[in-house]
Coordinates of C-alpha atoms in Angstrom, one line a residue:
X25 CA 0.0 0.0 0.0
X26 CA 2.8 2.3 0.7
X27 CA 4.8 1.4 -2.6
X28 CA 1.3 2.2 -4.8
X29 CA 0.6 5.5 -2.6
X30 CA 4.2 7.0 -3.4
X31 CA 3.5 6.1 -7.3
X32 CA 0.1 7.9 -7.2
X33 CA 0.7 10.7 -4.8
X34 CA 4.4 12.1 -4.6
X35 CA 5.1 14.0 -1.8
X36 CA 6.2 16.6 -3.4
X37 CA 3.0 17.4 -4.8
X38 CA 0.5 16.1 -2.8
X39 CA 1.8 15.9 0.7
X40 CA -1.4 15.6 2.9
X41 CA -2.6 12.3 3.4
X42 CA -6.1 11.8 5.4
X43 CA -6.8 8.4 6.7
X44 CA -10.6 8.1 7.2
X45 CA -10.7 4.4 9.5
X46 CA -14.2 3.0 8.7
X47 CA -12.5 -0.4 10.2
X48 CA -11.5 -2.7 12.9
X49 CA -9.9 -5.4 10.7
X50 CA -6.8 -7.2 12.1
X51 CA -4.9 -6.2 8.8
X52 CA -5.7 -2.4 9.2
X53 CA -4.5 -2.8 12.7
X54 CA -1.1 -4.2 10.9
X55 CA -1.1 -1.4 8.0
X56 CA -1.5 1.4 10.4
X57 CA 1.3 1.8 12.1
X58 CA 3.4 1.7 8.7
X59 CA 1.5 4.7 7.3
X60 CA 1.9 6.6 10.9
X61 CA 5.5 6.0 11.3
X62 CA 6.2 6.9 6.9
X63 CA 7.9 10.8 7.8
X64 CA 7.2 11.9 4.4
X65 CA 3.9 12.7 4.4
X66 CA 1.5 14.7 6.8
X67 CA -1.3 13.0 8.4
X68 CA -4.5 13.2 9.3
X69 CA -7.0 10.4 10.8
X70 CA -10.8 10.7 11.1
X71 CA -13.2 8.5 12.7
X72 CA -16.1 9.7 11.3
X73 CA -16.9 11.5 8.2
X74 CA -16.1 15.6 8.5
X75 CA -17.3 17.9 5.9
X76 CA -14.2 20.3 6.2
X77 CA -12.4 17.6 4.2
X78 CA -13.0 20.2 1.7
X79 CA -11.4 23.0 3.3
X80 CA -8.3 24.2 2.1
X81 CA -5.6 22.0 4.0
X82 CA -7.1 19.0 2.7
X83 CA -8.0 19.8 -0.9
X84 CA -6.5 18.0 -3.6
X85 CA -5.2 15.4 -0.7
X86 CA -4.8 12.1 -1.2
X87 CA -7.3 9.6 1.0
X88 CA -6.6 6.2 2.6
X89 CA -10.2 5.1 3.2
X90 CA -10.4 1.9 5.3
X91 CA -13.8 0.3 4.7
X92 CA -15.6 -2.5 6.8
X93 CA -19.5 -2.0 5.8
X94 CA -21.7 -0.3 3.5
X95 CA -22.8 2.2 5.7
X96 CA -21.0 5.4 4.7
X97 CA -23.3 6.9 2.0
X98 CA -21.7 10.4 2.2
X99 CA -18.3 9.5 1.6
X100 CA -18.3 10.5 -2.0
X101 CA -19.7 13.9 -1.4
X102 CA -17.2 14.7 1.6
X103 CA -14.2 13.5 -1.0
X104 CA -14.9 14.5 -4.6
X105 CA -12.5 17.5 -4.2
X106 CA -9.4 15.1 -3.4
X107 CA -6.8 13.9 -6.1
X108 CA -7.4 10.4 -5.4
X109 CA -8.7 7.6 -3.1
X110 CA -7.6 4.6 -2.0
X111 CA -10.3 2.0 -1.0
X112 CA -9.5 -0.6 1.1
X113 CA -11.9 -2.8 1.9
X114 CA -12.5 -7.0 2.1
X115 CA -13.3 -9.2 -1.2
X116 CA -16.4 -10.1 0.7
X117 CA -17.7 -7.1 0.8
X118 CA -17.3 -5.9 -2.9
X119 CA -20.6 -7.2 -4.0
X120 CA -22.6 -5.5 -1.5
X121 CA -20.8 -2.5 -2.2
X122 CA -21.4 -2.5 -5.9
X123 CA -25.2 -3.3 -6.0
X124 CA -25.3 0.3 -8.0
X125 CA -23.2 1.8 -10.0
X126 CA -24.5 5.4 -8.9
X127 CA -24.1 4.4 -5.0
X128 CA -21.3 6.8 -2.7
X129 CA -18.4 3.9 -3.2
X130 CA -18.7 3.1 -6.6
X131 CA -18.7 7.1 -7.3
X132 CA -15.4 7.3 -4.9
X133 CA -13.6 4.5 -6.6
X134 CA -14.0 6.0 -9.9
X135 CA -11.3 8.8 -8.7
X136 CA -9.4 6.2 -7.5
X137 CA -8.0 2.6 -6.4
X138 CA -9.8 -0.4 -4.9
X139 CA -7.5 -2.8 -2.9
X140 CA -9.6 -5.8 -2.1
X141 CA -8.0 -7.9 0.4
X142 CA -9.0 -11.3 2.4
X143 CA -7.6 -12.1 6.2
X144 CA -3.8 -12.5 5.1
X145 CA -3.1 -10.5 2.0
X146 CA -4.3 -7.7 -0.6
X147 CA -5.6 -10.0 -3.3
X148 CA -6.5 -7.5 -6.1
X149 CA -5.7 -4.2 -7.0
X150 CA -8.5 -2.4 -9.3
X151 CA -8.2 0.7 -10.9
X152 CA -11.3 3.1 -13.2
X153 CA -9.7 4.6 -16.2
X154 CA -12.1 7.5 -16.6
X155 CA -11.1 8.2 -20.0
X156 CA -11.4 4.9 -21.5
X157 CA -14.4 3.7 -19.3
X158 CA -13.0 0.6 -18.4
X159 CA -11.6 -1.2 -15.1
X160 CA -7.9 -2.3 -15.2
X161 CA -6.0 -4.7 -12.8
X162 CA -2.9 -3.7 -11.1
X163 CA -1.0 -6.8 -9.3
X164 CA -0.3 -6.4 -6.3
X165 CA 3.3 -8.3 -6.9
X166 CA 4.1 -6.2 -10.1
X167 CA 3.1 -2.9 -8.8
X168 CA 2.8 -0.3 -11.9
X169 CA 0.4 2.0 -11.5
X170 CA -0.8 3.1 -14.9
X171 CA -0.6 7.1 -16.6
X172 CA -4.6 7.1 -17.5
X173 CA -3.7 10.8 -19.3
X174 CA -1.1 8.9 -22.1
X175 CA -4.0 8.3 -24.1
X176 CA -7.5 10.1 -23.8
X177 CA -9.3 8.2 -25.9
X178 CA -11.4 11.4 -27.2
X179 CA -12.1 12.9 -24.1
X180 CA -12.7 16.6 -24.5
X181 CA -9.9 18.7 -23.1
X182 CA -12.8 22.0 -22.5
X183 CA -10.5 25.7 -22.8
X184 CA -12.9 28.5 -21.8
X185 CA -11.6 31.9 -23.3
X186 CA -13.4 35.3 -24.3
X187 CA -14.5 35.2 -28.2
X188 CA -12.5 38.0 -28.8
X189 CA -9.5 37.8 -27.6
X190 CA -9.5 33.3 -29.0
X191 CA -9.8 35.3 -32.2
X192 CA -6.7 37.8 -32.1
X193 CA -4.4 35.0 -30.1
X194 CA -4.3 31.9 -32.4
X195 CA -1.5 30.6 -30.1
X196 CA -4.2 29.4 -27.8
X197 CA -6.0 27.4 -29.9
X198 CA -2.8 26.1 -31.2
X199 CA -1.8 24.9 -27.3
X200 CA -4.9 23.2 -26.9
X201 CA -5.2 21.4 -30.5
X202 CA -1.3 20.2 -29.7
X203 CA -1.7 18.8 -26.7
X204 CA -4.9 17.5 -27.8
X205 CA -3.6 15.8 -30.6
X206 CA -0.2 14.0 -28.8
X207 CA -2.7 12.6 -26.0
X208 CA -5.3 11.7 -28.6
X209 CA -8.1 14.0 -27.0
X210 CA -10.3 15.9 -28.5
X211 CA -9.7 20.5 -28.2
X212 CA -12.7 22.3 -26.9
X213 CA -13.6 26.0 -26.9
X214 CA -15.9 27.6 -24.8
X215 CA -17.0 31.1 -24.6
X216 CA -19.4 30.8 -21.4
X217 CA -18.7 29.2 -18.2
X218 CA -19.6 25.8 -17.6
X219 CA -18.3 22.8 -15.2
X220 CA -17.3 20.9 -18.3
X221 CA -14.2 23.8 -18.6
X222 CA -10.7 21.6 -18.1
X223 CA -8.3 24.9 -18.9
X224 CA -9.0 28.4 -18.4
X225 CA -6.5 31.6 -19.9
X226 CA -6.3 33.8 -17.1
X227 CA -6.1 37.7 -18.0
X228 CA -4.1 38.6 -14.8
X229 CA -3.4 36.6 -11.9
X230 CA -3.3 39.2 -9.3
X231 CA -4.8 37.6 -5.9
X232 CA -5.1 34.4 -7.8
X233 CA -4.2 31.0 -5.5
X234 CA -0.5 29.5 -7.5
X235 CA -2.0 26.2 -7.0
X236 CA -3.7 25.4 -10.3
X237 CA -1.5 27.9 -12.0
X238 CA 0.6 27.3 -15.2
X239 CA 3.0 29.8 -16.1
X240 CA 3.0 30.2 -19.7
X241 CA 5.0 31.9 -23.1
X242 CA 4.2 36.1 -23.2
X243 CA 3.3 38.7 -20.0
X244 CA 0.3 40.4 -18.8
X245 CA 0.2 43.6 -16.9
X246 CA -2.3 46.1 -15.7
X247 CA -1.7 49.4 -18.1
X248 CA -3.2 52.7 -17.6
X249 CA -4.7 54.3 -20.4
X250 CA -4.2 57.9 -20.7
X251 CA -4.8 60.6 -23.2
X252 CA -2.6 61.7 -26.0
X253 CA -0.5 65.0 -25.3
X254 CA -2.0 67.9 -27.5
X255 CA 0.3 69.8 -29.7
X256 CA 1.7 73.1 -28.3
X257 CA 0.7 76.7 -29.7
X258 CA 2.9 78.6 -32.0
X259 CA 3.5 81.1 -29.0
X260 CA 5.7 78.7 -27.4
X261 CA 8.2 78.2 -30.3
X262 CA 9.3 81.9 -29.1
X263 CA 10.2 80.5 -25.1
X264 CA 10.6 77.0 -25.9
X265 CA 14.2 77.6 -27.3
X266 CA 15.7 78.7 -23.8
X267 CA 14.4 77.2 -20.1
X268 CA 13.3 79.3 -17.4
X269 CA 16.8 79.1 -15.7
X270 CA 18.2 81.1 -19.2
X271 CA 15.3 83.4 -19.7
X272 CA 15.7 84.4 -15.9
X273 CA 19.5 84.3 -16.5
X274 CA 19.1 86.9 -18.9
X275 CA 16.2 89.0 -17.5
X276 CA 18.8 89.7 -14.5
X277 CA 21.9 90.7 -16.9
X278 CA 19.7 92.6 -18.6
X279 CA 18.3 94.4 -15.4
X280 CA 22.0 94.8 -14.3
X281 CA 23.3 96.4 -17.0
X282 CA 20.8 98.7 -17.0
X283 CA 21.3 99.7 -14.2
X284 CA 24.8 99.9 -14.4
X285 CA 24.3 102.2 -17.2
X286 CA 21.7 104.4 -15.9
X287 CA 23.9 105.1 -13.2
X288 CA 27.4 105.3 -15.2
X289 CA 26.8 105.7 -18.7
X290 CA 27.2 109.1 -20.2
X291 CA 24.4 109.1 -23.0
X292 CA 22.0 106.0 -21.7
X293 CA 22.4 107.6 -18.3
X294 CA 19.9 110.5 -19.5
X295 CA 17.2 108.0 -20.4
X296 CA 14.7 106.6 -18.3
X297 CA 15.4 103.2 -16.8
X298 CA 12.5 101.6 -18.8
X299 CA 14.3 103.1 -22.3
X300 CA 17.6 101.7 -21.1
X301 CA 16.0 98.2 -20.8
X302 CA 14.2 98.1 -23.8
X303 CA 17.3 99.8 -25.8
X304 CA 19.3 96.2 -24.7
X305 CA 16.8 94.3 -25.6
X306 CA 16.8 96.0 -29.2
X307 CA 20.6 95.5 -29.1
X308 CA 20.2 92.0 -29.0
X309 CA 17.1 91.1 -30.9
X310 CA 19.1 93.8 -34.1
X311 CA 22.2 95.3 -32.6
X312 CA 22.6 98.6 -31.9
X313 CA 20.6 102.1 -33.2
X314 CA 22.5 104.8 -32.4
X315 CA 25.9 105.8 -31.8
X316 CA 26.8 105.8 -27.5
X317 CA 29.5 108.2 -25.6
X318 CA 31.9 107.2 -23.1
X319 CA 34.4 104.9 -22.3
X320 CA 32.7 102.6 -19.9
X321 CA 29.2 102.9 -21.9
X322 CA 31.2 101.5 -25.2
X323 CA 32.7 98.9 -23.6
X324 CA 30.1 97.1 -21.9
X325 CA 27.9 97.6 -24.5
X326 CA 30.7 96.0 -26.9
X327 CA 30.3 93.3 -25.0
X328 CA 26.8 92.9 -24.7
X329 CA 26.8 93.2 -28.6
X330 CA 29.2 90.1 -28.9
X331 CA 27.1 87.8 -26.2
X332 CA 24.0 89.1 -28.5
X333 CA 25.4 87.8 -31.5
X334 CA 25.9 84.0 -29.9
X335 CA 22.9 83.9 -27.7
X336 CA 20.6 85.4 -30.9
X337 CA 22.3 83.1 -33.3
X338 CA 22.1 80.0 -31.1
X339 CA 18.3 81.7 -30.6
X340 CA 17.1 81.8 -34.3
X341 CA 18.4 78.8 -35.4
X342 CA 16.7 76.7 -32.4
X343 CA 13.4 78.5 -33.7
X344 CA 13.6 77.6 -37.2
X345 CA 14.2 74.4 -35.8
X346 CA 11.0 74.2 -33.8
X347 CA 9.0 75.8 -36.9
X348 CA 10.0 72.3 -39.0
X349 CA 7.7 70.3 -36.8
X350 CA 4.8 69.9 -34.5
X351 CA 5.7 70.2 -30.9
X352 CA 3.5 68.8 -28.2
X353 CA 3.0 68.4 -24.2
X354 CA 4.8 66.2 -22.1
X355 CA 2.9 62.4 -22.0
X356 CA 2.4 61.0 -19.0
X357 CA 4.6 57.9 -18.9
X358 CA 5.9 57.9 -15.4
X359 CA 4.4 56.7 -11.9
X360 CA 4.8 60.1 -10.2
X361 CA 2.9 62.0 -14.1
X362 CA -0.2 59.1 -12.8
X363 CA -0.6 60.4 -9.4
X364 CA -0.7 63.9 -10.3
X365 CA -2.1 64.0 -13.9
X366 CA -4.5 61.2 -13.6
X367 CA -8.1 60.6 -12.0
X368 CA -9.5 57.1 -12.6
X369 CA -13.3 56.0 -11.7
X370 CA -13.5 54.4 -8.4
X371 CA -13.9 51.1 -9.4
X372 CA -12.8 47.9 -8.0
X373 CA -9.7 47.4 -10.4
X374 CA -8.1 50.9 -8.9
X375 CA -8.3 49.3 -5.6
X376 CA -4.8 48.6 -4.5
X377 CA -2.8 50.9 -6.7
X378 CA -3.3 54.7 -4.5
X379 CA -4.0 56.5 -7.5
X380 CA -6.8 59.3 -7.7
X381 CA -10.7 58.2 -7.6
X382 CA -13.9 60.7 -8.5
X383 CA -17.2 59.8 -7.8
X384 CA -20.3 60.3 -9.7
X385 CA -21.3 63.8 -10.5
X386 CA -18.0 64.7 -10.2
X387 CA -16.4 64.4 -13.5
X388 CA -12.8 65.6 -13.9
X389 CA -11.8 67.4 -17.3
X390 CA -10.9 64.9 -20.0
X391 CA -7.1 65.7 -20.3
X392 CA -7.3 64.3 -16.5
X393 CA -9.5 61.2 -17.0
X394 CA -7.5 57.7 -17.2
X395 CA -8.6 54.4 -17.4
X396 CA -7.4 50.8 -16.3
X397 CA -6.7 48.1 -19.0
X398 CA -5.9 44.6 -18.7
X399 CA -3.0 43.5 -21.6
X400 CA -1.9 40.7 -22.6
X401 CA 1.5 40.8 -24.3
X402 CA 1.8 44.6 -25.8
X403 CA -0.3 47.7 -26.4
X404 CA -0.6 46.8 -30.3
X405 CA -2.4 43.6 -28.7
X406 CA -5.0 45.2 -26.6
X407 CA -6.4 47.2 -29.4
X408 CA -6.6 44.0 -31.7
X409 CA -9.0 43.0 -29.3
X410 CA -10.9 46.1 -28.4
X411 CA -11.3 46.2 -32.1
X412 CA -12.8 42.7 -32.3
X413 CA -14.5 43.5 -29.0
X414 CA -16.4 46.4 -30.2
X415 CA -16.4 45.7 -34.2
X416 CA -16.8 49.8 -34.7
X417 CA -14.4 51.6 -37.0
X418 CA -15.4 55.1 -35.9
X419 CA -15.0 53.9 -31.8
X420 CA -11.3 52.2 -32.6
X421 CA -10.2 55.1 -34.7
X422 CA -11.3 57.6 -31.2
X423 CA -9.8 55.3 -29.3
X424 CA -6.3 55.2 -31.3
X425 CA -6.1 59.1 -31.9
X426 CA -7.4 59.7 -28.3
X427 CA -5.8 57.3 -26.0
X428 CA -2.3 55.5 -25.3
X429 CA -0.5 53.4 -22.4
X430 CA 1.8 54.8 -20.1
X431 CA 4.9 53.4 -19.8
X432 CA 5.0 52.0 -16.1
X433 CA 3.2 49.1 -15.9
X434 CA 1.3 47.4 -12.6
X435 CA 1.1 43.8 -11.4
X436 CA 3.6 42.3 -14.4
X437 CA 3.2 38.8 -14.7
X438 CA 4.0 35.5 -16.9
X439 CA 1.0 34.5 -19.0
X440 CA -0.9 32.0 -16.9
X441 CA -3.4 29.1 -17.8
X442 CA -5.4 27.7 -14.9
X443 CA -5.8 24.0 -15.4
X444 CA -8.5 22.4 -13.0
X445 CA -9.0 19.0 -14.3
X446 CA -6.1 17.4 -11.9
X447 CA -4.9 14.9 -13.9
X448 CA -4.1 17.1 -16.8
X449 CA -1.9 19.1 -14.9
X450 CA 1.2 17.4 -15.2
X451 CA 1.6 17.1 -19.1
X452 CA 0.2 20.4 -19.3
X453 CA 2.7 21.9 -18.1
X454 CA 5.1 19.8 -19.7
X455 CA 3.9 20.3 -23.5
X456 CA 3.6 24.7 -22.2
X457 CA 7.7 24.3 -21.0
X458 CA 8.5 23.3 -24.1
X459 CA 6.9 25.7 -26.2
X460 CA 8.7 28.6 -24.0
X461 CA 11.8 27.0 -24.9
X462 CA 11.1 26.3 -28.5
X463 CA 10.8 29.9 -29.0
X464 CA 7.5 29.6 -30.8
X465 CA 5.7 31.7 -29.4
X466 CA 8.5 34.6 -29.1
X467 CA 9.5 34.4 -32.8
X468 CA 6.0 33.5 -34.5
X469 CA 2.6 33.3 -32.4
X470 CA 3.3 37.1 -30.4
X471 CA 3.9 38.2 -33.9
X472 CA 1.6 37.3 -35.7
X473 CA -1.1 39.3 -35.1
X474 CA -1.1 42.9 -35.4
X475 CA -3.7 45.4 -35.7
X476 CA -3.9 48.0 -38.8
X477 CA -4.5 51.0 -36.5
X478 CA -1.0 53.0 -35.6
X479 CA -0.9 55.8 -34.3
X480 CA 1.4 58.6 -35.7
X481 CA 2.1 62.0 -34.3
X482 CA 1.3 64.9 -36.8
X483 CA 4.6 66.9 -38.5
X484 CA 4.4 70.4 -39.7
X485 CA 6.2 69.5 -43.1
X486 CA 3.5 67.0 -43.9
X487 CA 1.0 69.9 -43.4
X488 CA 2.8 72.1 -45.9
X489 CA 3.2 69.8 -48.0
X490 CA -0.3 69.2 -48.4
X491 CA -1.1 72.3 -48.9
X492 CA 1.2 73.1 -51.7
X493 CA -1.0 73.3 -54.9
X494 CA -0.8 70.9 -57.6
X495 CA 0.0 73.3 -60.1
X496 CA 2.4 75.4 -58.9
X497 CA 4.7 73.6 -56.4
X498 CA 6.6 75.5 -53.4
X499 CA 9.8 75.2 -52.5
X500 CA 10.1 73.3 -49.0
X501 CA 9.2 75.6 -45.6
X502 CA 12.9 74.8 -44.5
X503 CA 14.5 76.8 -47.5
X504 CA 12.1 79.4 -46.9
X505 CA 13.0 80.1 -43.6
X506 CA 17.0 79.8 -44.0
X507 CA 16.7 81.9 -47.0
X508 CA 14.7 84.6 -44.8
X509 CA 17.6 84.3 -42.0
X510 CA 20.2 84.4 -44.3
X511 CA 19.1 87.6 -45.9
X512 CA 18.0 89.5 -41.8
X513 CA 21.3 88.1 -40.7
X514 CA 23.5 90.0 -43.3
X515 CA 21.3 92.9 -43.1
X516 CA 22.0 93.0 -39.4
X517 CA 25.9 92.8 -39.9
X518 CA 25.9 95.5 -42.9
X519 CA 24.1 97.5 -40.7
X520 CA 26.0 97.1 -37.2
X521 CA 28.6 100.2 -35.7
X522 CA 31.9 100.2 -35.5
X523 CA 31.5 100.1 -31.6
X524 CA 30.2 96.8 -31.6
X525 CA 33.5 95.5 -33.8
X526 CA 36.4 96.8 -31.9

């Protein structure tokens, strides 16, 4: 017994074993001790039948059921959760306990093994293959216990996905018709939840119990959808050029100097303090207008004329720069842009990440609203399904020009298949390792379908060139505006004094 309950149950897998003693037999009284004093397992005995045999320390056990009358009816019920059960009872008593092949111990030792035994030894060893609907006998002096899964004989291996997202992910179906087809079963998809579902994809298995859990090929994360920055007026080509640290740079040498002059220059030092200012703001924008007296006064503004030929040339050319394309806002790509920028609906998938709720009737603007979305792989896939989801150009195309992910991601995890049919579970996840390290799905299946919606940021040479006219073509807007700067620069040097040379 301790030999066939190794072979069906490792420890490492299944390391709680619950010994229900529905017998006083002389050869239980012998067998007992050797499954007490066996360290590798955890045990549990029961007198009596206990219906928190389906709590959570017992589930998916493996049950040594002792049985010396036909009296335990509820058995079945009280053990349908476990992985299997091991009967024990005498050859005698195997008629009376198989009058109907719907009673409590013929339902149990369909999950299970039936050692029949008379007053000196186990005699036979029988065993339900589920899949094949037949009875096989193990002997007890050969012990190999059977793999019922090697061949399936048609039995339906159930996958429950959503329609949509079965139709964008082919690598799915392709799983499930493989395995299907090496352990000649027969690959199943549902769309709606029933009890006949064997493997379930799972979108994210946040807060999800690791014990059914198959980690598969590709990632899925929690992304936060937020709206696409809007392009910046034309004003700010004009202070985009410098930062604030460099216009407030400036702002103070200009003040200083005016200052300095107002108080020490021989011509400026007549003017008003607002004329001085906007005299050196002239002088660098165009050089200088007039001709100035004194030593000190040509000097420094010698000087000023020379930093206003580097910081105006540096200035212009930065500007025609910005004038080639479309400039927009910042995104919001960080965690720290998602607290500040970002209000989400309170909703139950917000839960857990701190980020900023509203309530009803009291809507935020929309540059502020931001929405949760479940991904499986990359942003491409999401809106493959969201356009099979909603099967409405007009929505997809808002949603594309309207909306992107962030960059930071929340609750990253492996792909994960949930497989609740118990024996499945072991060459599930042996046919899923080796696709991982096939490379199948990295190099072909993540691949292979992509949406026809991207997304593209508008330039400001694609909107001159479509407004050139057909008949008369333009020269290029960048041409234009050196050819202007070439002919204001040389203007401005024919046209500066000698004080701003020497």
């Amino acid at each position: 017994m301790l030999k066939l309950h190794r072979q069906v149950c490792p420890v490492e897998q299944y390391p709680n074993l619950v010994i229900l003693r529905f017998s006083d037999e002389s050869l239980l009284e012998t067998m007992l001790p050797a499954f007490m004093t066996d360290p590798t397992y955890t045990k549990t005995i029961f007198d009596e039948m206990m219906i928190f045999l389906k709590d959570d320390q017992f589930y998916y056990s493996c049950n040594f059921v002792p049985i010396g009358s036909s009296e335990h009816e509820n058995i079945y019920r009280a053990m349908k959760y476990s992985k299997s059960t091991f009967l024990f009872y005498p050859t005698w008593l195997s008629a009376e306990l198989h009058q109907s092949n719907d009673s409590a111990i013929a339902l149990s030792s369909r999950k299970g093994y039936e050692v029949l035994y008379d007053h000196s030894s186990i005699k036979e060893i029988l065993h339900w293959n589920i899949y094949s609907n037949q009875t096989i006998a193990i002997d007890p002096r050969n012990l190999i216990v059977p793999d019922d899964t090697r061949d399936l004989h048609g039995f339906e291996i159930v996958m429950y996905s959503i329609y949509h997202n079965s139709e964008v992910m082919p690598f799915d179906t392709y799983l499930l018709e493989m395995i299907a087809n090496k352990r000649n079963g027969t690959a199943v998809h549902e769309n709606t939840w029933s009890s006949r579902i064997s493997v379930c994809v799972v979108i994210n298995p946040k807060d999800m119990p690791d014990q059914a859990m198959i980690s598969g090929p590709g990632t899925t994360y929690i992304a936060v959808l937020t709206q696409r920055a809007k392009p910046k007026s034309i004003v700010s080509i004009l202070v985009d050029p410098f930062d604030m640290y460099t216009w407030i740079t400036y702002l103070v040498l200009v003040l200083t100097m005016a200052v300095s002059l107002a108080l020490f220059g021989e011509l400026l030092g007549r003017r008003h303090f607002v004329e001085i200012v906007l005299e050196l703001i002239m002088i660098s924008l165009a050089g200088p207008s007039r001709t100035y007296g004194g030593s000190f006064e040509n000097r420094i503004i010698t000087v000023f004329c020379l930093m206003g030929i580097v910081l105006v040339s540096s200035y212009q050319s930065l500007v025609i720069s910005f004038m080639s394309f479309v400039r927009y806002h910042p995104e919001i790509d960080t965690l720290a842009d998602i607290y500040e920028r970002c209000i989400f609906t309170a909703h139950k998938d917000t839960l857990g990440l701190n980020v900023t709720t509203y309530e009803l009737n009291h809507f935020p603007s929309i540059e502020q609203t931001c929405y949760i979305d479940y991904v499986r792989d990359s942003e491409e896939q999401s809106i493959a399904n969201y356009e099979k989801f909603i099967n409405d150009p007009e929505r997809l195309r808002a949603r594309v020009e309207n909306l992107r992910h962030a960059k930071v991601k929340f609750y990253e995890y492996p792909l994960c298949y949930l497989v609740m049919n118990l024996p499945f579970r072991k060459f599930f996840k042996f046919y899923v390792q080796a696709i991982i390290e096939s490379g199948i799905y990295e190099y072909y299946y993540r691949n292979r379908s992509q949406t026809k919606w991207q997304y593209e940021q508008e330039k400001f040479i694609n909107r001159a060139a479509q407004t050139q006219s057909a008949n008369r073509p333009k020269p290029p807007m960048k041409i234009i505006l050196r050819a202007l700067w070439e002919e204001k620069f040389s203007a401005a040097t024919r046209n500066k004094p000698q004080s701003c040379l020497h």
